[in-house]
Coordinates of C-alpha atoms and ligand atoms in Angstrom, one line a residue:
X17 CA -24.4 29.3 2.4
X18 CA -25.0 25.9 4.2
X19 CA -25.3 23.3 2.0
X20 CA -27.3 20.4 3.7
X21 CA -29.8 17.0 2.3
X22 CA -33.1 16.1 3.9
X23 CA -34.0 12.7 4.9
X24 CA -37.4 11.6 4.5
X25 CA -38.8 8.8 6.3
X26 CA -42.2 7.6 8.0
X27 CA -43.0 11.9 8.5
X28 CA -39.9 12.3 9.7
X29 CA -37.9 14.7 8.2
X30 CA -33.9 16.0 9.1
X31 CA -31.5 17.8 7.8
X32 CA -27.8 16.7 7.1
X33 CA -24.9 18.8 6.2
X34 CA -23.1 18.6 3.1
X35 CA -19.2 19.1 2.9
X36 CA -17.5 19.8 -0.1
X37 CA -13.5 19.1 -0.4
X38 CA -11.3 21.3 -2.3
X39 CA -11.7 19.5 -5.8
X40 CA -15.6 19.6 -5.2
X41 CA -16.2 16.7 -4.1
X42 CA -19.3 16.2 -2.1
X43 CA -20.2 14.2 1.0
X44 CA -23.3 13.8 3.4
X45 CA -22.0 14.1 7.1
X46 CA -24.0 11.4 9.0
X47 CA -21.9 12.3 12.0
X48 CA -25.5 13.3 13.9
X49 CA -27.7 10.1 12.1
X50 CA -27.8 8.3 14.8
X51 CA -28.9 10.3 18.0
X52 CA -31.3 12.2 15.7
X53 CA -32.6 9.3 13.9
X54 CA -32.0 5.6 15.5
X55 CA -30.6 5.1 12.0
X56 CA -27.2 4.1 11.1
X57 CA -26.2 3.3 7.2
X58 CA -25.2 0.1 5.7
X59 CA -22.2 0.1 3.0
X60 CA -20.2 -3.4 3.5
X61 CA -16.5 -3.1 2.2
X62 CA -17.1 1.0 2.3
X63 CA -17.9 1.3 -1.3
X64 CA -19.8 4.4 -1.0
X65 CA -18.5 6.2 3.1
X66 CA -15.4 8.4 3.4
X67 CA -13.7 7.9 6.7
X68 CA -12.0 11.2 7.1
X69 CA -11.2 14.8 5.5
X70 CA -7.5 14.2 3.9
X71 CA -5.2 16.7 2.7
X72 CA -2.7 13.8 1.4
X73 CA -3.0 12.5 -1.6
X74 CA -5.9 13.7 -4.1
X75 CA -7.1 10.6 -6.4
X76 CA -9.9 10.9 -9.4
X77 CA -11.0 7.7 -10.5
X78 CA -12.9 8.9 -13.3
X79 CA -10.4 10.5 -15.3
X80 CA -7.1 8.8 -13.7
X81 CA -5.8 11.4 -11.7
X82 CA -2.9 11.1 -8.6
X83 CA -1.2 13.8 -7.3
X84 CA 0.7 14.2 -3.7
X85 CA -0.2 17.3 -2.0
X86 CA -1.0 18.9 -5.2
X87 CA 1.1 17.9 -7.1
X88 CA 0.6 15.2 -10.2
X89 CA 2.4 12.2 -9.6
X90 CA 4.1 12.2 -12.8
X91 CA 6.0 14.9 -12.3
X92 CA 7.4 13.3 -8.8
X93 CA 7.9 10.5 -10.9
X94 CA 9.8 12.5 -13.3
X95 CA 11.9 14.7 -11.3
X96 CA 11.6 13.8 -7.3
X97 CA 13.6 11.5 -5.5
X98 CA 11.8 9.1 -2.7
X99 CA 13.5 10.9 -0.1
X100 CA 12.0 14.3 -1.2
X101 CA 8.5 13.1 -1.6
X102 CA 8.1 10.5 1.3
X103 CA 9.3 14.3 3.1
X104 CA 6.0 16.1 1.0
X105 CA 4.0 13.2 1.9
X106 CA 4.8 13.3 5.7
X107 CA 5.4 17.7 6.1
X108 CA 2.7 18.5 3.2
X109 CA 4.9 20.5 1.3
X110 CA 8.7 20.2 -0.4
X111 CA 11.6 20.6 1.7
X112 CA 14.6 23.7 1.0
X113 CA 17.9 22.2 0.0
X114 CA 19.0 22.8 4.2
X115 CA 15.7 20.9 5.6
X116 CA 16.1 18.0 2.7
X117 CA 20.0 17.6 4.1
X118 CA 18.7 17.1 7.4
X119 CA 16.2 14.5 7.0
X120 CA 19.1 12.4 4.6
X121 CA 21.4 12.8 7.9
X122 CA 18.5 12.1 10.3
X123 CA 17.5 9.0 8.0
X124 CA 21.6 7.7 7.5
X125 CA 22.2 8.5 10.9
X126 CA 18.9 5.6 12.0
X127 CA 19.6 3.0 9.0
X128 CA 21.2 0.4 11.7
X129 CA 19.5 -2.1 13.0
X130 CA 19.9 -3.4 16.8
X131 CA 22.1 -6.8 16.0
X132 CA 19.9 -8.5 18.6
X133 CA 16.8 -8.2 15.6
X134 CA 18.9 -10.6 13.4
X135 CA 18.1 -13.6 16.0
X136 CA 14.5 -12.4 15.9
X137 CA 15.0 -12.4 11.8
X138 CA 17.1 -16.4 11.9
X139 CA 14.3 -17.8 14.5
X140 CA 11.5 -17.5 11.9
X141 CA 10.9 -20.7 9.9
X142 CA 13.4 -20.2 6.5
X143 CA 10.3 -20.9 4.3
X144 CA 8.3 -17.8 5.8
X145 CA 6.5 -15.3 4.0
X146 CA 8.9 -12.1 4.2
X147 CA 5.5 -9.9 4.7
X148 CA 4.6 -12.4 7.6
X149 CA 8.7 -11.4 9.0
X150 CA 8.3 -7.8 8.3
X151 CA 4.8 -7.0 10.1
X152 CA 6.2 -9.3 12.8
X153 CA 9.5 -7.1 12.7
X154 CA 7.9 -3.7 12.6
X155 CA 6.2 -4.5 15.7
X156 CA 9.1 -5.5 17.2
X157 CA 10.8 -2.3 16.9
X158 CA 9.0 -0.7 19.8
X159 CA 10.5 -3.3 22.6
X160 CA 13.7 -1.8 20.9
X161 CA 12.9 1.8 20.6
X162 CA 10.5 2.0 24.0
X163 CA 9.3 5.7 23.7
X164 CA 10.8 8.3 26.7
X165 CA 11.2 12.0 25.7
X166 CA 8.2 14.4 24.8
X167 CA 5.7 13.4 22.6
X168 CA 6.3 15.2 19.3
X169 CA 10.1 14.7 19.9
X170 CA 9.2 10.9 19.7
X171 CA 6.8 10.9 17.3
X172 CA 8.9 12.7 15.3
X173 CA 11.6 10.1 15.9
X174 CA 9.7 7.3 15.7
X175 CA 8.4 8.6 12.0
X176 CA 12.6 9.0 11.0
X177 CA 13.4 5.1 12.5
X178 CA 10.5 3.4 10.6
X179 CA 11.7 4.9 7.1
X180 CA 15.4 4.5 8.1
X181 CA 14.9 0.8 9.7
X182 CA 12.4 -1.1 7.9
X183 CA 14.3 -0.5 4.2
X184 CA 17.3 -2.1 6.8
X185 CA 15.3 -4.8 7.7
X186 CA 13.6 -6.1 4.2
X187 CA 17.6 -6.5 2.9
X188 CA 18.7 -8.0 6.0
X189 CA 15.6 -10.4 5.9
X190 CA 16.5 -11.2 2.0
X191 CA 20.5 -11.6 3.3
X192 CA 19.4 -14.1 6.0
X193 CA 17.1 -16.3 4.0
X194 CA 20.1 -17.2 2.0
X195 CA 22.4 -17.6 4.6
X196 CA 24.6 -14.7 3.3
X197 CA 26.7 -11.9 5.3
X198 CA 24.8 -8.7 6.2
X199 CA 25.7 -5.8 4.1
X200 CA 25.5 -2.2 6.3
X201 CA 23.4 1.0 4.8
X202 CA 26.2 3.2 3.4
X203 CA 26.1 7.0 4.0
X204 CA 27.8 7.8 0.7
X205 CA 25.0 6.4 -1.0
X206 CA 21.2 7.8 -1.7
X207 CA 18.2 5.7 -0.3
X208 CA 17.5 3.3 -3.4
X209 CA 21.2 2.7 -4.1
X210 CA 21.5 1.8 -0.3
X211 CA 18.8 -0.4 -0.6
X212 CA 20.6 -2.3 -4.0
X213 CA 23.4 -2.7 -2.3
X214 CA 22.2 -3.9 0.7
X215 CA 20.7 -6.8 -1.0
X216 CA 22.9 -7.6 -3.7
X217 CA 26.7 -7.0 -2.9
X218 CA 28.9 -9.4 -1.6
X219 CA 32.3 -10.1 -0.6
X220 CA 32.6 -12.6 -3.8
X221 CA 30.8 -10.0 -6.1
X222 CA 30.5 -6.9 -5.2
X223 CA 27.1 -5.3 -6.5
X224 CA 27.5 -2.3 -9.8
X225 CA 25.3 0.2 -8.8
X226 CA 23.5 1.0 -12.5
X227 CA 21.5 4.2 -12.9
X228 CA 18.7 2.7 -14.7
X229 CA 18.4 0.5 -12.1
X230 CA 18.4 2.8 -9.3
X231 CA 16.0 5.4 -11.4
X232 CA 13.5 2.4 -11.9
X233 CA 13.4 1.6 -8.2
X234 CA 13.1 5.4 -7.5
X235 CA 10.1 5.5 -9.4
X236 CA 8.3 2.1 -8.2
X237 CA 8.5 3.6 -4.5
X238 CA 7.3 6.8 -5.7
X239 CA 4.5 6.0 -7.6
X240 CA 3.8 3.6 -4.6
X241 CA 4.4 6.3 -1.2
X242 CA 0.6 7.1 -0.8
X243 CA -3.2 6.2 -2.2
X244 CA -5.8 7.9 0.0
X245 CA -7.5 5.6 2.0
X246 CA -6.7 2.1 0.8
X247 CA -7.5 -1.2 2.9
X248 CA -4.1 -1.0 4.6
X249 CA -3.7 2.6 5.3
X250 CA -7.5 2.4 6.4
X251 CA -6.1 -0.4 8.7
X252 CA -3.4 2.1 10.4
X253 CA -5.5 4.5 10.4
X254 CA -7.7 2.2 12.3
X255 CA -5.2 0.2 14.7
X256 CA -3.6 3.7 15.2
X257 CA -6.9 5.2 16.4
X258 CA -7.1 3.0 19.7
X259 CA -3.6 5.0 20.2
X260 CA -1.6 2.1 20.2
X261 CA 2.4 3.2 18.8
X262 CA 3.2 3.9 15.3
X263 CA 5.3 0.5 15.0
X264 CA 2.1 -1.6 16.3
X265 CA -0.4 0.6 13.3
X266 CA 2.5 0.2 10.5
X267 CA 2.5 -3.4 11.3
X268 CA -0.9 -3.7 10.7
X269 CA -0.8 -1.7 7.5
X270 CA 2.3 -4.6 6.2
X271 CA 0.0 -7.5 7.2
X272 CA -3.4 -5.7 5.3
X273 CA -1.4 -5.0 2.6
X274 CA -0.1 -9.0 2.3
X275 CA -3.4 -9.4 1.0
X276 CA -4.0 -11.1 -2.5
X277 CA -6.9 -8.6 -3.8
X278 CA -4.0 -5.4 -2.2
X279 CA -0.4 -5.4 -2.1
X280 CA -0.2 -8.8 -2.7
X281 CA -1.2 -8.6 -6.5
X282 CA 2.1 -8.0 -7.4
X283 CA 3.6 -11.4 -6.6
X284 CA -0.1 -12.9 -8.1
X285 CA 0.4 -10.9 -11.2
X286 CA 3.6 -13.0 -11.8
X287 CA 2.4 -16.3 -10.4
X288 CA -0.5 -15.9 -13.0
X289 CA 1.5 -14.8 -15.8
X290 CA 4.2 -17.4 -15.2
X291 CA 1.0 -20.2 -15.4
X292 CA 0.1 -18.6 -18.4
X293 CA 3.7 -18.9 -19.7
X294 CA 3.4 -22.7 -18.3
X295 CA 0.0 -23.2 -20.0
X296 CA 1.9 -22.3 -23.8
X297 CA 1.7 -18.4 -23.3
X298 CA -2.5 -18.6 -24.6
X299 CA -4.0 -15.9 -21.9
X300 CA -7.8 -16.6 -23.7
X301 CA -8.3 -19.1 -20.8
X302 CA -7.5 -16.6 -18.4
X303 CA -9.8 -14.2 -20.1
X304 CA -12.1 -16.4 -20.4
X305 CA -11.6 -17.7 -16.4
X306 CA -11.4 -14.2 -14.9
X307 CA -15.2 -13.9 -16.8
X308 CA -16.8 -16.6 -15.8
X309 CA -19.0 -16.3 -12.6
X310 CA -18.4 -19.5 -11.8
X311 CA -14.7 -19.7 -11.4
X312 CA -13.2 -16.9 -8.6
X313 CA -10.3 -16.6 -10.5
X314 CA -9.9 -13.0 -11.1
X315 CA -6.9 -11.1 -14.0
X316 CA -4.8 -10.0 -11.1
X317 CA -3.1 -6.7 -11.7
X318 CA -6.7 -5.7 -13.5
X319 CA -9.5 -3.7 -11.8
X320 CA -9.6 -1.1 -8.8
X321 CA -12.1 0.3 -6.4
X322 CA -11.5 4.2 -7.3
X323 CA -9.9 4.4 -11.3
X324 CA -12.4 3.4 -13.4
X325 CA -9.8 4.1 -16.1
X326 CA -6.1 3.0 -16.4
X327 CA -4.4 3.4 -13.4
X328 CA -2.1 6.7 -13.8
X329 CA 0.7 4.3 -12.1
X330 CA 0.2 1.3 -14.7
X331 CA 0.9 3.9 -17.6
X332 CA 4.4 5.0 -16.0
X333 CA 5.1 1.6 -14.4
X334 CA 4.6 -0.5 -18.5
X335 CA 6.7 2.8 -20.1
X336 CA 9.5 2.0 -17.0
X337 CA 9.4 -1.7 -18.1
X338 CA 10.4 -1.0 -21.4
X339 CA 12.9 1.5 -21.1
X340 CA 14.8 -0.6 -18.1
X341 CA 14.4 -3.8 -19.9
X342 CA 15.8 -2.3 -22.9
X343 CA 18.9 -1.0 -21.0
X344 CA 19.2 -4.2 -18.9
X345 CA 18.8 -6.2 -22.7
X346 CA 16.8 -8.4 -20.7
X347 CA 14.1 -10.3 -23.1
X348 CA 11.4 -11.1 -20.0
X349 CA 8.5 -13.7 -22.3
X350 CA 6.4 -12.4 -19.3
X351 CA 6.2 -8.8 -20.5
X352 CA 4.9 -10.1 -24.0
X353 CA 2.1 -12.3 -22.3
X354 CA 1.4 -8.7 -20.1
X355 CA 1.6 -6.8 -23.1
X356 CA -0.8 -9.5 -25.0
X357 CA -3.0 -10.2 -22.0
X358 CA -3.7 -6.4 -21.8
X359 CA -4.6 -5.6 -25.6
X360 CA -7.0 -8.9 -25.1
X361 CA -9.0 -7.9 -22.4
X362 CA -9.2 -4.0 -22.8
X363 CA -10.7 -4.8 -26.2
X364 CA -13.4 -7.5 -24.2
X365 CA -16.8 -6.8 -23.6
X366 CA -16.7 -8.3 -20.1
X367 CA -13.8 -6.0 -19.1
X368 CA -14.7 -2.9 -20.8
X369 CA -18.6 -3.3 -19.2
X370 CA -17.0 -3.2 -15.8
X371 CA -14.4 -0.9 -16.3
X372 CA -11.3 -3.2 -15.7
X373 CA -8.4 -2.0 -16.7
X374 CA -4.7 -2.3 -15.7
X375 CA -3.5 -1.2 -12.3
X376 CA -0.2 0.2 -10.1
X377 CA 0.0 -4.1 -9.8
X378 CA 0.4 -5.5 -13.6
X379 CA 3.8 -4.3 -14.5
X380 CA 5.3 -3.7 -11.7
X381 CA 6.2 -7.2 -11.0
X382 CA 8.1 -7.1 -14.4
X383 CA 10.3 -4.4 -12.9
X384 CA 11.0 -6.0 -9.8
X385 CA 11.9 -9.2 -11.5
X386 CA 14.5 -7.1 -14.1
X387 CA 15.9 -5.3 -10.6
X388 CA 16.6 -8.8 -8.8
X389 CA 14.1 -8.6 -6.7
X390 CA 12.7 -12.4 -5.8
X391 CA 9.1 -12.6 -6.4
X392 CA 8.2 -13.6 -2.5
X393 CA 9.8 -9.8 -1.7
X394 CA 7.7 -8.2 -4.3
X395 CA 4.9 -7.4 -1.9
X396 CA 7.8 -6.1 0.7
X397 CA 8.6 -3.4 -2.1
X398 CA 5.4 -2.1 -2.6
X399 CA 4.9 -2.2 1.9
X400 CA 8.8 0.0 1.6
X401 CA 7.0 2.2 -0.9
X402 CA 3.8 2.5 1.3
X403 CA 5.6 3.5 4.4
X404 CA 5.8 7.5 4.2
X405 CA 2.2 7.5 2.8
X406 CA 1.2 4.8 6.3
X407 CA 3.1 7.4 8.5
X408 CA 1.6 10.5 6.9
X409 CA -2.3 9.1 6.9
X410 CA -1.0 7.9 10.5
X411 CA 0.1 11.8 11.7
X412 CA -3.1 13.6 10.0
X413 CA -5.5 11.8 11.8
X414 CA -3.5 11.8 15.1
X415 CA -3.5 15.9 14.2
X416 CA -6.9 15.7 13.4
X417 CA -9.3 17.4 16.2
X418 CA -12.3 15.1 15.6
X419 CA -9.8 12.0 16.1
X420 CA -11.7 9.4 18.0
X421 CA -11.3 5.4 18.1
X422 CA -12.4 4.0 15.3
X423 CA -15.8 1.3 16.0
X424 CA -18.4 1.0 12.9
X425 CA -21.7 -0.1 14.1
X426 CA -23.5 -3.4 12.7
X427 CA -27.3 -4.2 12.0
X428 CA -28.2 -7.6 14.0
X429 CA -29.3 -10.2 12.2
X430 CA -28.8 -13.4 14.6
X431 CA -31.5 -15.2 17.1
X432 CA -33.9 -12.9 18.9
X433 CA -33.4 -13.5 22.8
X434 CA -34.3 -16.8 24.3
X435 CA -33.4 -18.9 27.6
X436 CA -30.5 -21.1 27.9
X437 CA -31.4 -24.8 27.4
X438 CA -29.6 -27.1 30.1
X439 CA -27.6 -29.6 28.3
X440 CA -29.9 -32.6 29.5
X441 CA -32.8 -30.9 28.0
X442 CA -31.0 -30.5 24.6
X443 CA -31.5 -32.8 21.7
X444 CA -28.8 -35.8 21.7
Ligands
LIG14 C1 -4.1 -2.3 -4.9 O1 -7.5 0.8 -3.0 C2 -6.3 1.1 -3.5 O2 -6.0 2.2 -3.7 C3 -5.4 -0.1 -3.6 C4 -4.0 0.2 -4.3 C5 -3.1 1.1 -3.5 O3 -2.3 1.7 -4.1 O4 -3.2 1.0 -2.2 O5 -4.3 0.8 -5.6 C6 -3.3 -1.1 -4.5 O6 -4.6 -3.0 -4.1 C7 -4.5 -2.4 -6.4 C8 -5.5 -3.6 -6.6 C9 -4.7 -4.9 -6.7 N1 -5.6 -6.1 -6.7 C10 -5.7 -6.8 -7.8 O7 -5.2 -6.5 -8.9 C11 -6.6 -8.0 -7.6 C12 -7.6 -8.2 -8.8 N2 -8.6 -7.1 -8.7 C13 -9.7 -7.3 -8.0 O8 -9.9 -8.4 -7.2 C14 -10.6 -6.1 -7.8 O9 -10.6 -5.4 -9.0 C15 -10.3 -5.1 -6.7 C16 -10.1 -5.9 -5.4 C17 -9.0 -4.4 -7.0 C18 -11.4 -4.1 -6.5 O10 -12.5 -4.8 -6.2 P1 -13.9 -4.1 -5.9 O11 -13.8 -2.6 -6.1 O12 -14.4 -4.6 -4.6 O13 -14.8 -4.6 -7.0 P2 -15.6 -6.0 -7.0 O14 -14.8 -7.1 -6.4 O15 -16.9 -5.7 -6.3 O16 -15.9 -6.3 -8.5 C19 -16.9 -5.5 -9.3 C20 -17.1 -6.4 -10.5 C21 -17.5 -7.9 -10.1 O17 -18.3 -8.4 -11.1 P3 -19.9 -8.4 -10.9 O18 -20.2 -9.4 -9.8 O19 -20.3 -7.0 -10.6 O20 -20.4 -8.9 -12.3 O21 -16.0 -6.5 -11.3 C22 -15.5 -7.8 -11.3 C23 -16.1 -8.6 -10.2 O22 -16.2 -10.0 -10.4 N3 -14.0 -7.8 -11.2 C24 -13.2 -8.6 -11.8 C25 -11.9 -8.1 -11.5 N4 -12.0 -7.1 -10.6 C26 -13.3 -6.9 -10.5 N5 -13.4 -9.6 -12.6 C27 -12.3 -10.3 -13.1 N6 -11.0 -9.9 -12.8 C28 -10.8 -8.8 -12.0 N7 -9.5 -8.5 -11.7

């Protein structure tokens, strides 16, 4: 049976069809609105208008729910590997134990990066962003991976460089900003513990891969590899749809994802805590700040466009900080001012009224500063994270048969039309 709204207006009456997803969510297709009506809709920052049909990632703000391809993200978190699900993300489905060894070859057999990239890498200004680097980077990789063979084959290829590469080229930017040796991906060792070492051995020291270590940065890329249609993968989506490469799109993604109020929350969640810390560790300023309508200062790490409910990430992200601090015996003040900042604002009238709770943002910065991670790279971490969940939302729409450029319309609001005034006839 069709399922379809009527619009009302002035006499007019039409009739627009309703599509239901496979959780039962509903949505009113305004694809026709236009031709059959003059009308467009109005919905700055696209509060309220889906952009697509998505079988990727299935989110429930209401009751806190995540789950990749079906599956909840806790489990992942529990008992995938990064490899596995940036494979369900991208494939929409598990890999056997034969396809799961080919994709570790294909990845370990694409972790180098052209040595001409490290020029690219020392030429930047040493007190640059490493987002601004990265998105810079990622573009780059196309005038070094030009595309030649059949299109799937290079899609396909392009998809296996970007995860293999970029992971490369964050601890290759992090070796070069302080003037240390590069350290080459390893194919005796799994993604995260390639990553570690990458960053942190040297000849002087050479890095102990720990297991706690390596488990907690299995789970913050996990519980970061997709999120339906964020800002940045809204942007790749977007970029992508003028069919520009996959480099040029994921580079877009990085830079919308850089973003204070997005990706960048992690590194403000520390900043803010730290000035907190700074302040003699009272956060009823901050409480008291983030309310006031007056001051922009918002609780980063707090508040999200979907959950209205804690974030299912937050809850496995503040569980991981205490477990790996524990087994670090690392005694991080910050944690307690999280910790203290959270119980605070949960139980405020201001926060609970508008639904603010914690999100994937508030602890994760506490896990990336007991890993070694320097706060300027947190934002990098969640962008490596991100990357299957870009190239997947990149792929389904490329797949999708009502693809088309993206180019929302606008309602006019400026000067009606009037004749141009010769500048000696203008007022001095
Ligand atoms: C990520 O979309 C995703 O899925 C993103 C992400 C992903 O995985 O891709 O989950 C990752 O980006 C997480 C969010 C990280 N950002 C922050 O932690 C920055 C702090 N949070 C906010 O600025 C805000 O909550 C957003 C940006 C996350 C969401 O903003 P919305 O949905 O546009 O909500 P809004 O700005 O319209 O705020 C609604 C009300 C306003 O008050 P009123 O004017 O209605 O009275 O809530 C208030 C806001 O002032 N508010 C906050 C607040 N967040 C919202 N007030 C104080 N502190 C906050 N953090």
């Amino acid at each position: 049976m069709e399922d379809f709204v009527t619009l009302n207006y002035n006499g007019t009456e039409i009739k627009l069809p309703v599509v239901t997803g496979s959780e039962g969510e509903k949505a009113i297709d305004i694809s026709r609105l236009r031709a059959d009506t003059g009308f467009i809709t109005m919905d700055p920052g696209y509060v309220n208008t889906g952009s697509c049909m998505s079988s990727i990632t299935f989110m429930d703000g209401e009751n806190g729910i995540l789950r990749y391809r079906g599956i909840p993200v806790e489990q992942l978190a529990e008992k995938s590997t990064y490899k596995e699900t940036a494979y369900l993300l991208i494939n929409g489905r598990l890999p056997t134990r034969d396809e799961l060894t080919e994709f570790s070859i294909n990845l370990n057999d694409n972790s180098l990066v052209h040595t001409d990239l490290k020029a690219f890498f020392q030429n930047f200004p040493r007190q640059s962003h490493p987002m601004g680097i990265l998105s810079s980077m990622v573009n780059a990789l196309r005038s070094f991976y030009p595309t030649y063979g059949p299109l799937e084959e290079e899609i396909n290829m392009t998809m296996t460089r970007l995860l293999a590469k970029v992971r490369t080229m964050a601890a290759m930017s992090y070796k070069i900003s302080r003037g240390h040796e590069l350290v080459l991906p390893r194919p005796d060792m799994t993604y995260c513990e390639n990553f570690l070492n990458m960053m942190f051995d040297t000849p002087v020291k050479p890095y102990e891969i720990k297991k706690e270590v390596v488990n907690a940065l299995r789970v913050f890329w996990i519980l970061h590899a997709d999120h339906e249609q964020n800002c940045s993968t809204s942007s790749v989506r977007m970029v992508g749809s003028a069919r520009v490469n996959l480099y040029a799109a994921i580079s877009a993604g990085i830079a919308a994802l850089w973003g204070p109020l997005h990706g960048g929350a992690n590194q403000a969640v520390i900043e803010m805590l730290t000035d907190i810390q700074n302040d003699g560790g009272s956060y009823q300023s901050a409480i008291e700040r983030a309310r006031d309508k007056n001051d922009s200062f918002r609780l980063m790490g707090f508040g999200h466009r979907v959950y209205k409910t804690y974030d299912p990430r937050a809850k496995i992200m503040k569980k991981m900080c205490d477990e790996l601090l524990d087994s670090l015996n690392i005694d991080d003040p910050l944690l307690d001012i999280a910790r203290g900042l959270e119980e605070t604002a949960l139980q405020d009238p201001y926060f609970i009224d508008h639904n603010l709770y914690p999100n994937v943002d508030f602890y994760s910065g506490i896990v990336l500063r007991a890993i070694g991670i320097p706060t300027n790279m947190f934002t990098v971490m969640f962008a490596l994270g991100r990357l299957p969940g870009w190239i997947a939302q990149w792929k389904e729409s490329v797949d999708d048969p009502r693809w088309k450029i993206s180019r929302p319309r606008q309602v006019y609001t400026g000067e009606q039309e009037y004749d141009y005034i010769p500048l000696h006839a203008r007022n001095a």
